[in-house]
Coordinates of C-alpha atoms in Angstrom, one line a residue:
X1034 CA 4.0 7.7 -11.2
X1035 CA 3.9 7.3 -7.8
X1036 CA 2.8 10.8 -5.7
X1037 CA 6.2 10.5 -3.7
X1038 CA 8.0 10.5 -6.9
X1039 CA 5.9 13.3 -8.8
X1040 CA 6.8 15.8 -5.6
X1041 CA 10.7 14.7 -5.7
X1042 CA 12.2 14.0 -8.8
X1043 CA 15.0 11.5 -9.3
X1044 CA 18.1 12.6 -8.6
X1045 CA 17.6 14.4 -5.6
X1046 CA 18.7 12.6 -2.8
X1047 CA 15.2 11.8 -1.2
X1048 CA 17.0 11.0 2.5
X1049 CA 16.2 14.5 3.1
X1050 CA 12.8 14.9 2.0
X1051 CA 12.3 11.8 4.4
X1052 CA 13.7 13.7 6.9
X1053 CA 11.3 17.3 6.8
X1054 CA 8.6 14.5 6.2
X1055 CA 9.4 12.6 9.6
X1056 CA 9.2 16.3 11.2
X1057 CA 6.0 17.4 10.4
X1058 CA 4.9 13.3 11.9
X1059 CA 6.7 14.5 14.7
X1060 CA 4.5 17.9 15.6
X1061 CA 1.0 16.5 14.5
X1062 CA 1.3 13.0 16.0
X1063 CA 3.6 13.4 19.6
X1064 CA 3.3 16.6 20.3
X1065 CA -0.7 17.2 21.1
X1066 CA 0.1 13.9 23.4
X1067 CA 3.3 14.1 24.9
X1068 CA 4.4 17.8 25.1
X1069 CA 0.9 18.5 25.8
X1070 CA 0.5 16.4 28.8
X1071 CA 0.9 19.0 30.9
X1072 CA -1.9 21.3 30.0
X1073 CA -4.1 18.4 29.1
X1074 CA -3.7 17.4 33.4
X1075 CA -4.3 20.2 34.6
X1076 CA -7.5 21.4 32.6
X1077 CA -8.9 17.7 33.5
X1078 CA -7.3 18.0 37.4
X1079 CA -9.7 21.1 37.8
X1080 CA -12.5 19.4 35.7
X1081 CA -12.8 16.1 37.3
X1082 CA -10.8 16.7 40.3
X1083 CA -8.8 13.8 39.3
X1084 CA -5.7 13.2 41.9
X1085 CA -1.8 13.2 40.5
X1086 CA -2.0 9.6 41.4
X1087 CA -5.0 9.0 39.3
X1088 CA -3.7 11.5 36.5
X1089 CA 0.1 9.5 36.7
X1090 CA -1.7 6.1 36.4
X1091 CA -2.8 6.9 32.5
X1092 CA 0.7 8.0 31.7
X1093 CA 1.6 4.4 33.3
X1094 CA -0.9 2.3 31.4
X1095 CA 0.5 4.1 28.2
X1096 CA 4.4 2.5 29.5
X1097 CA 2.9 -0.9 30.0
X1098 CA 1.5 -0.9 27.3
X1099 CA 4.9 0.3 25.1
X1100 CA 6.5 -2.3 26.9
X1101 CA 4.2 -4.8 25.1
X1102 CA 4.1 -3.1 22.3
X1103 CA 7.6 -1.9 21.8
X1104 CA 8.4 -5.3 20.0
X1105 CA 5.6 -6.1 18.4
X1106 CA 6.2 -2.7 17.0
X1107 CA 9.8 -2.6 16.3
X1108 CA 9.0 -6.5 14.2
X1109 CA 6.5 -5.0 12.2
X1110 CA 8.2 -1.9 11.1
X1111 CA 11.1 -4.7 10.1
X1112 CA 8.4 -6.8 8.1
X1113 CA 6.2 -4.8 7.0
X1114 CA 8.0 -1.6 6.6
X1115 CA 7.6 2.1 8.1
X1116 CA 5.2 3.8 5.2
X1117 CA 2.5 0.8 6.1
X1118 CA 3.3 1.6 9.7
X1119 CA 3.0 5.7 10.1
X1120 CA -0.2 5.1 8.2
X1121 CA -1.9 2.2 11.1
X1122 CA -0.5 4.4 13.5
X1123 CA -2.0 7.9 12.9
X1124 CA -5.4 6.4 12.1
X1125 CA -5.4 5.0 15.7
X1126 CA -3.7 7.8 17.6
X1127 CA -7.0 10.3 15.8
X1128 CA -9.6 7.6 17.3
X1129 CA -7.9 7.9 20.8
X1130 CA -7.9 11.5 20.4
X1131 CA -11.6 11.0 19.1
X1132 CA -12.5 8.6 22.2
X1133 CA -10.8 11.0 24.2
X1134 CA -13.2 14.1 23.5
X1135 CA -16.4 12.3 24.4
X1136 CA -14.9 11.1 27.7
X1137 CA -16.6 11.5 31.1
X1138 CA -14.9 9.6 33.6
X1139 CA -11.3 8.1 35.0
X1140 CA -11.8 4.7 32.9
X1141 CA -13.0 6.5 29.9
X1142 CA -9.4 8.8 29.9
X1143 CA -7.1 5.6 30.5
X1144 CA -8.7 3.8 27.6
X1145 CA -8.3 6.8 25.3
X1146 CA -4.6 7.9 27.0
X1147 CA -3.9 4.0 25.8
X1148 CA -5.4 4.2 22.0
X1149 CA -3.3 7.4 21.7
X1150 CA -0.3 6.2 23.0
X1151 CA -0.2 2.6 20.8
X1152 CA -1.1 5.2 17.5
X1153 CA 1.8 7.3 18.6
X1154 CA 4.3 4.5 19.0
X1155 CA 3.1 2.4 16.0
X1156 CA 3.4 5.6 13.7
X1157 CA 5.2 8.2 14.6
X1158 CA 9.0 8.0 16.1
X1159 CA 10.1 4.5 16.0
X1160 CA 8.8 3.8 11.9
X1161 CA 10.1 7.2 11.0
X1162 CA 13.7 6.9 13.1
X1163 CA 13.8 3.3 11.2
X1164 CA 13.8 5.3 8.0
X1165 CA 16.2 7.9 8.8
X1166 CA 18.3 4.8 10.3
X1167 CA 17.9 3.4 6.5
X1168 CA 19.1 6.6 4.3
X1169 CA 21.7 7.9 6.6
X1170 CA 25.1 6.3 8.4
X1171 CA 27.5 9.3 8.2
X1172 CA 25.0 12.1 8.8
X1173 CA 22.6 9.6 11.0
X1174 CA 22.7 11.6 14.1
X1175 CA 22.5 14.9 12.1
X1176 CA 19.3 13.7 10.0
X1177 CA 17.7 12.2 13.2
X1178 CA 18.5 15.6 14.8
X1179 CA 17.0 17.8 12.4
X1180 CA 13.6 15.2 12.3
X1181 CA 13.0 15.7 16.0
X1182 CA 13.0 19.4 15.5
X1183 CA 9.4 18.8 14.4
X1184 CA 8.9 17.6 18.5
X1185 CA 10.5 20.7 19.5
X1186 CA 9.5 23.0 17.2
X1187 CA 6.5 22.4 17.2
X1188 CA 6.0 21.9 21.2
X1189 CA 7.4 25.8 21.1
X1190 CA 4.4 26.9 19.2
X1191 CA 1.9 24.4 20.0
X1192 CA 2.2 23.6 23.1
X1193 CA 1.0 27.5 24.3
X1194 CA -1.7 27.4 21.8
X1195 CA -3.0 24.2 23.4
X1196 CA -2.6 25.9 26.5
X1197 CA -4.6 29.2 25.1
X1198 CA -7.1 27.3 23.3
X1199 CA -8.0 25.0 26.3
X1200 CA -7.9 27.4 29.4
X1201 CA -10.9 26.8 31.3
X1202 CA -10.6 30.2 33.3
X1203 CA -11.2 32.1 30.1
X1204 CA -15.2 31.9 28.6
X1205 CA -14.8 31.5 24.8
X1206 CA -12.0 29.4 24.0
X1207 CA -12.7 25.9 21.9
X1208 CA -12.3 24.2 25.3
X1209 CA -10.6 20.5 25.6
X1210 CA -13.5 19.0 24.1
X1211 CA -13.5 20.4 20.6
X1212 CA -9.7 20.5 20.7
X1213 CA -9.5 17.0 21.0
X1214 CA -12.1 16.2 18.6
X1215 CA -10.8 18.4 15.9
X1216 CA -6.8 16.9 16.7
X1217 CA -8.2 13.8 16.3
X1218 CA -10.2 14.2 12.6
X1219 CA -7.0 15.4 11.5
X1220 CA -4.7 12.9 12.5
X1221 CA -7.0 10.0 10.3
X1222 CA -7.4 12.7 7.5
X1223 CA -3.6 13.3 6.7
X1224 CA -2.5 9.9 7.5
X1225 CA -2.7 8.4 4.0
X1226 CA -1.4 11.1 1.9
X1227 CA 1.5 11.8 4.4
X1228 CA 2.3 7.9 4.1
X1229 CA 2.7 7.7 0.3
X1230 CA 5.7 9.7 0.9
X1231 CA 7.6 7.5 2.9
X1232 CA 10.3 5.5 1.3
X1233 CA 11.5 2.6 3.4
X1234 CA 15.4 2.2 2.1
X1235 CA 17.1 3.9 -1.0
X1236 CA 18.2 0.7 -2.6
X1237 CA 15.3 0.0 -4.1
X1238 CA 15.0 3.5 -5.7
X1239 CA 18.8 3.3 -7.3
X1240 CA 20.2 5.4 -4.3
X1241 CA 22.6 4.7 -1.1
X1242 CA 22.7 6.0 2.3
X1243 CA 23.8 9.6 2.9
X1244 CA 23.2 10.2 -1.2
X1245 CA 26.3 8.1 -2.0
X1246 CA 27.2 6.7 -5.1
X1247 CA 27.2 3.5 -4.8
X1248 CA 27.3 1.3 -1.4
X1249 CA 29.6 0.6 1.2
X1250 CA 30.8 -2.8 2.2
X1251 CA 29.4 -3.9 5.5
X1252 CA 30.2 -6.2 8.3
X1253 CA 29.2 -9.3 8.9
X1254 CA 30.4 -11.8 11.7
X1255 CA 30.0 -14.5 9.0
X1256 CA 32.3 -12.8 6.2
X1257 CA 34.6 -10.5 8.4
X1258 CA 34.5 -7.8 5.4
X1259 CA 35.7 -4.3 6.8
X1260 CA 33.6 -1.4 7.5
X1261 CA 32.4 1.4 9.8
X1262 CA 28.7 -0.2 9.5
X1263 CA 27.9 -3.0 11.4
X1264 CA 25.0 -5.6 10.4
X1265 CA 23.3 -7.0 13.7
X1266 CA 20.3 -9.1 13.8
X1267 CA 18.3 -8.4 17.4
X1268 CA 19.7 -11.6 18.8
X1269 CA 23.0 -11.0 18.0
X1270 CA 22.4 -7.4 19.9
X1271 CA 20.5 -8.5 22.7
X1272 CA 23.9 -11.4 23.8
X1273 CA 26.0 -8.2 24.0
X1274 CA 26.9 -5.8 26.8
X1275 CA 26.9 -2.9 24.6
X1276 CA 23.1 -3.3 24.2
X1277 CA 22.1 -3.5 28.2
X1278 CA 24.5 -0.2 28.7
X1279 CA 22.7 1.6 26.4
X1280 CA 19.2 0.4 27.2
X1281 CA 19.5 1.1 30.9
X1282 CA 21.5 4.7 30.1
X1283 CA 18.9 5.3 27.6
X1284 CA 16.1 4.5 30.4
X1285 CA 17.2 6.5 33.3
X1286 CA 17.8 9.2 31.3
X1287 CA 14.7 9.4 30.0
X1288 CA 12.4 9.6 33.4
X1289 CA 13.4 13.2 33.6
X1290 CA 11.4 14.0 30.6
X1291 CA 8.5 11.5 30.9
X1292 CA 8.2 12.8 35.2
X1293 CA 8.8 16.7 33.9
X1294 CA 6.0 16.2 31.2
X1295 CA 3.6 14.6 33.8
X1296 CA 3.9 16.6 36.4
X1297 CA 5.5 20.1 35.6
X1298 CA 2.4 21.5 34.8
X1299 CA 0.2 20.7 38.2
X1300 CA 4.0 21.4 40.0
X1301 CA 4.3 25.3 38.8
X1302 CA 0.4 25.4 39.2
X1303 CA 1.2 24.7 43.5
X1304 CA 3.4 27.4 43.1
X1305 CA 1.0 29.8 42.1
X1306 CA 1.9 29.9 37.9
X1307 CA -1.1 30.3 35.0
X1308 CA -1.8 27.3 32.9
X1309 CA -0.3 29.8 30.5
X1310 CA 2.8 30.4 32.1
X1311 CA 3.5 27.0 32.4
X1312 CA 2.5 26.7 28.7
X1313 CA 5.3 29.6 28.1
X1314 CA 8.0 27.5 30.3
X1315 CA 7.1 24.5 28.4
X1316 CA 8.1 26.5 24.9
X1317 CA 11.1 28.3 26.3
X1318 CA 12.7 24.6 27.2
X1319 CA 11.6 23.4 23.9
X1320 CA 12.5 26.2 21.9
X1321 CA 16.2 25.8 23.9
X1322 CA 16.0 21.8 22.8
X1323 CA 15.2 22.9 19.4
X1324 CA 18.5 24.6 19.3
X1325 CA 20.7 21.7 21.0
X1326 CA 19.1 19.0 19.2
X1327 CA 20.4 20.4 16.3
X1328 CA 24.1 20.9 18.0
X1329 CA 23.8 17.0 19.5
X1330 CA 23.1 15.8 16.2
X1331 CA 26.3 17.3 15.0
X1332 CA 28.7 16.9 18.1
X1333 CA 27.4 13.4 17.6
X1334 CA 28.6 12.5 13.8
X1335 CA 32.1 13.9 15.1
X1336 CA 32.6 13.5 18.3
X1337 CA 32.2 10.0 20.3
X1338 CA 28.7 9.1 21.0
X1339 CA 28.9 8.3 24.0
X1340 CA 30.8 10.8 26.0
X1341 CA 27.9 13.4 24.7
X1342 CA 25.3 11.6 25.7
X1343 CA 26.9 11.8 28.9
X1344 CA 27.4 14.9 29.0
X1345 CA 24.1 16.4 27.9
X1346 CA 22.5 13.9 30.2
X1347 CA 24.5 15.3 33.5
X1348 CA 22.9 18.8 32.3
X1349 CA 19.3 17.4 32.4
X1350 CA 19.7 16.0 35.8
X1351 CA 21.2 19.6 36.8
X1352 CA 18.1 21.0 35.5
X1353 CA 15.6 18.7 37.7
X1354 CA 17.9 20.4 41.1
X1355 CA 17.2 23.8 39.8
X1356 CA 13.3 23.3 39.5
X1357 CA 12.7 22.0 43.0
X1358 CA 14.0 25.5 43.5
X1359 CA 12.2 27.4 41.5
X1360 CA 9.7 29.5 43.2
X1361 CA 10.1 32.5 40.8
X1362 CA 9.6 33.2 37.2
X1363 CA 13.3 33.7 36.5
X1364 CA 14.3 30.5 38.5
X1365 CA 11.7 28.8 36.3
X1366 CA 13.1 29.6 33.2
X1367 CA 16.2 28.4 34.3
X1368 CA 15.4 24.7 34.3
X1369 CA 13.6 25.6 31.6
X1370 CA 17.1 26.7 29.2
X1371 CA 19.1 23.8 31.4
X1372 CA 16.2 21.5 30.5
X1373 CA 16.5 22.6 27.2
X1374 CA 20.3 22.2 26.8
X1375 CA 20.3 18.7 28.2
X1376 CA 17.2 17.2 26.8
X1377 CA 17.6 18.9 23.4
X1378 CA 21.1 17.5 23.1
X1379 CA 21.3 13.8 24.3
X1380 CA 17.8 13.6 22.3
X1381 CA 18.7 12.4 19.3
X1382 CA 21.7 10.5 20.0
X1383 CA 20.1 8.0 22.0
X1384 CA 18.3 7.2 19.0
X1385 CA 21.0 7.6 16.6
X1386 CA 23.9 5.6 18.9
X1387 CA 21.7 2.1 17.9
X1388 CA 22.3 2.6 15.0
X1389 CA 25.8 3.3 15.5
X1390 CA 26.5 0.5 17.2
X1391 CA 24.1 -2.4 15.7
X1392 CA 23.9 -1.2 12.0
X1393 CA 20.3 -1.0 10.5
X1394 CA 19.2 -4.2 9.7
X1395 CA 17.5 -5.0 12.8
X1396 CA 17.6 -1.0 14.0
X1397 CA 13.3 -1.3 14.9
X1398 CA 13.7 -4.7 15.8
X1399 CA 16.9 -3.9 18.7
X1400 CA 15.3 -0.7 19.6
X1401 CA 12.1 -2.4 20.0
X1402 CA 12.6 -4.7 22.4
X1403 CA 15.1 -2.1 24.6
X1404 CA 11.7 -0.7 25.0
X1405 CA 10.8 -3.6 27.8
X1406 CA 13.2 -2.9 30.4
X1407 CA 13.3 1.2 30.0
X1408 CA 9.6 1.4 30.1
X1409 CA 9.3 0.0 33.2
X1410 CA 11.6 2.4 34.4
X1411 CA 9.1 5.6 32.7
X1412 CA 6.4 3.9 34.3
X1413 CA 7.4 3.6 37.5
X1414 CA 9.2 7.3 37.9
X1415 CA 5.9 9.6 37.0
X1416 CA 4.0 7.0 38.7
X1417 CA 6.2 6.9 41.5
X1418 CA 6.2 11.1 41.9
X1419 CA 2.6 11.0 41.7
X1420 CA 2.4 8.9 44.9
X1421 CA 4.7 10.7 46.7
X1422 CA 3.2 13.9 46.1
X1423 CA -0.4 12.7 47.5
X1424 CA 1.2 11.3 50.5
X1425 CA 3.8 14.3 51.3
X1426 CA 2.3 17.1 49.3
X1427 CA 5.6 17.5 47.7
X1428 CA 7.3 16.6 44.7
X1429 CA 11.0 17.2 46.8
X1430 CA 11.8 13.7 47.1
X1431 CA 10.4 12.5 44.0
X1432 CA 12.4 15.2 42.3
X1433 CA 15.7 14.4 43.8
X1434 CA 15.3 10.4 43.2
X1435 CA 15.0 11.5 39.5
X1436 CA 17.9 13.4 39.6
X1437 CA 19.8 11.1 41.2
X1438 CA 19.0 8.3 39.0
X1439 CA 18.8 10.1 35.7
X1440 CA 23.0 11.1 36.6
X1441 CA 23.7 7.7 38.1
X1442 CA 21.7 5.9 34.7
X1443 CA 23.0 7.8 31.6
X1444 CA 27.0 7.4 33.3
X1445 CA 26.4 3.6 31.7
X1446 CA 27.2 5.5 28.4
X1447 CA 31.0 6.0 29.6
X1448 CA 31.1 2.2 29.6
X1449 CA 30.8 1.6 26.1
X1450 CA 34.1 1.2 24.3
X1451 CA 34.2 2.7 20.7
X1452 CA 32.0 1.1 18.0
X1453 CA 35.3 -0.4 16.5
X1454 CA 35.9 -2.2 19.4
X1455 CA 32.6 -3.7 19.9
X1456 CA 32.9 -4.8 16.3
X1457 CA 36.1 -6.1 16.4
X1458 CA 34.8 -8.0 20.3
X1459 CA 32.1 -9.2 17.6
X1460 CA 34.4 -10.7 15.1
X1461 CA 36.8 -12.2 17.8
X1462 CA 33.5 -14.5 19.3
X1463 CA 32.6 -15.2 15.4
X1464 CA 35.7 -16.8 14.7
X1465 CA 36.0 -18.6 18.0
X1466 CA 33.1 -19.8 17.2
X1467 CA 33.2 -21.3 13.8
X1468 CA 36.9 -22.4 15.1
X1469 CA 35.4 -24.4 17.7
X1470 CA 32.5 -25.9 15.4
X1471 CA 35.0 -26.8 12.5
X1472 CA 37.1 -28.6 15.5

């Protein structure tokens, strides 16, 4: 009896085991990286007296690498399935974390910044999205929803300890050193038994997407049988219009939250803000996203996909104008509850709206490969604010480009037509097709 099974017995529908399990991925493996980044800079800005530039620059090895990556990734999820995956992938992210804590120089952190990053993508969202992707089609963006609450969650309560526990100004904390270390051990030391729980698909354990009884029909440009589920392969996806508006939407609305998680931490710091206020600010916009990730997920399974990405999108943007204004606490947490509306609600449905539109049996492969275009665009935008700031002392026009682009970007998603019409665009080209070959 497998240990998966002996914890869950059949009969429960397991989709939503899979989904508390892809939570808890969530808070140990992205957020000590990614919603940490901002205390991590500025404990090693004051160390090393590393520049934003030179602090910006790891975060942009981490993008080129993804942009490799994203495929090779998004194949071998496919192929080798996400339990194998989550398992290759925390091992690594621990020995970046591990590399990471012996560090003493600029070369040193953009090595370990890299190993962390290719654990984190190997194991963490991407395999464990692919899963959800796999168990869920009518609650999808509700299940996705509910895993990233582990990201947000989590980045409320951790993300201030990190900051405590880390706080060079204060003499006895663990320091950056031993926190890294000790993140690290326990990222290889849970790996394995966290893996045996994933399941890749129900099918092969007598159970159908969202718990059904049995499964539903789904099409195919070859057999033209009806259904709300499309079946894409990732060449199929990548011919269509529908996958370049979402890509490029997807991308510019993300450079809010990879430039905020760069650089919001040295930003209030200018301004006069403790490592633990910013710390608090980073918690209160999490916390907020904690909330509206779990109202996205359900405006998305009812409302159309699109138009609320949109619209939570156009909040995030709103929230980048209010912190180039924010000189005081108050004003701070402002962006930080507009940050956490927008960013907390578009979150998990521009995850989930692949899967609306391109089915799931390519879903890693399709997301994988939007990965190459949109990481260019997070690598440039944190990159590109990190430059500006070292030449104007200023992060006002970096700020506003960001804005602008993030509003501009994620309008893409009013574009799309409904996933019906795309399938029925699908069918139309199918049938012209085989038409023409059979003439």
């Amino acid at each position: 009896m497998s240990f998966a099974r002996a914890l869950f017995p059949r009969g429960i529908f397991y989709g939503w085991t899979l989904v508390g399990v892809a939570a808890f991925i969530m808070v140990i493996g992205t957020v000590p990286l990614f919603q940490g980044m901002t205390a991590w800079f500025v404990v090693l800005e004051r160390e090393f007296a590393w520049s934003r530039t030179q602090l910006s620059i790891a975060f942009s090895l981490s993008r080129v690498e993804g942009s490799i990556m994203g495929p090779v990734s998004g194949y071998l999820i496919d192929k080798l399935g996400s339990r194998r995956m989550v398992l290759i992938g925390l091992v690594i992210a621990g020995g970046g974390f591990v590399i990471m804590s012996q560090m003493t120089n600029i070369w040193h952190f953009y090595v370990a910044f890299v190993v962390m990053s290719m654990g984190v993508g190997l194991g963490t969202w991407m395999p464990m999205m692919t899963v959800l992707n796999n168990w869920f089609t009518r609650n999808r963006s509700t299940a996705m929803a509910l895993a990233m609450e582990g990201f947000l969650v989590g980045g409320m309560v951790l993300v201030p300890l990190l900051a405590f526990v880390i706080d060079p100004d204060v003499a006895g904390r663990p320091g950056w050193r031993n926190t890294a270390l000790v993140i690290g051990l326990f990222l290889v030391a849970v790996a394995f038994p966290l893996s045996r729980l994933i399941r890749n698909a129900p099918e092969p354990y007598g159970q159908f997407p969202d718990g059904e009884a049995t499964a539903r029909p789904r099409q195919t440009a070859a057999t033209g049988t009806a259904s709300d589920e499309p079946d894409y392969t990732w060449q199929e996806a990548v011919k269509t219009k529908t996958f370049w508006l979402i890509t490029m939407g997807h991308a510019c609305s993300s450079i809010v939250i990879v430039t905020i998680t760069v650089h919001l931490g040295p930003m209030l710091d200018d301004r006069g803000f403790s490592l633990q206020t910013v710390g608090w600010v980073v918690g209160a916009y999490t916390g907020v996203a904690a909330i509206f990730t779990l109202i996205g997920g359900y405006v998305g399974d009812r409302l159309p996909i699109r138009l609320a990405l949109f619209g939570f999108s156009a909040v995030q943007s709103g929230a980048v104008l209010v912190l180039m204004l924010a000189d005081s606490l108050p004003m701070a947490y402002l962006f930080a509850i507009l940050m956490g509306i927008g960013f907390g609600g578009r979150n998990p449905l521009t995850t989930a709206i692949r899967g609306v539109y391109f089915g799931r049996k390519a879903f890693a492969s399709i997301t994988g490969i939007s990965m190459i275009p949109m990481n260019v665009l997070l690598l440039a935008a944190p990159l590109f604010a990190g430059i500006m700031f070292d030449a104007t002392q200023s992060y006002a026009v970096p700020m506003g480009v960001v804005a602008i682009v993030s509003l501009a970007g994620s309008s893409l998603f009013l574009f799309l037509g409904s996933p019906e019409a795309a399938a029925n665009s699908r069918q139309r080209a199918a049938t012209a097709a085989q038409t023409s070959q059979a003439g």
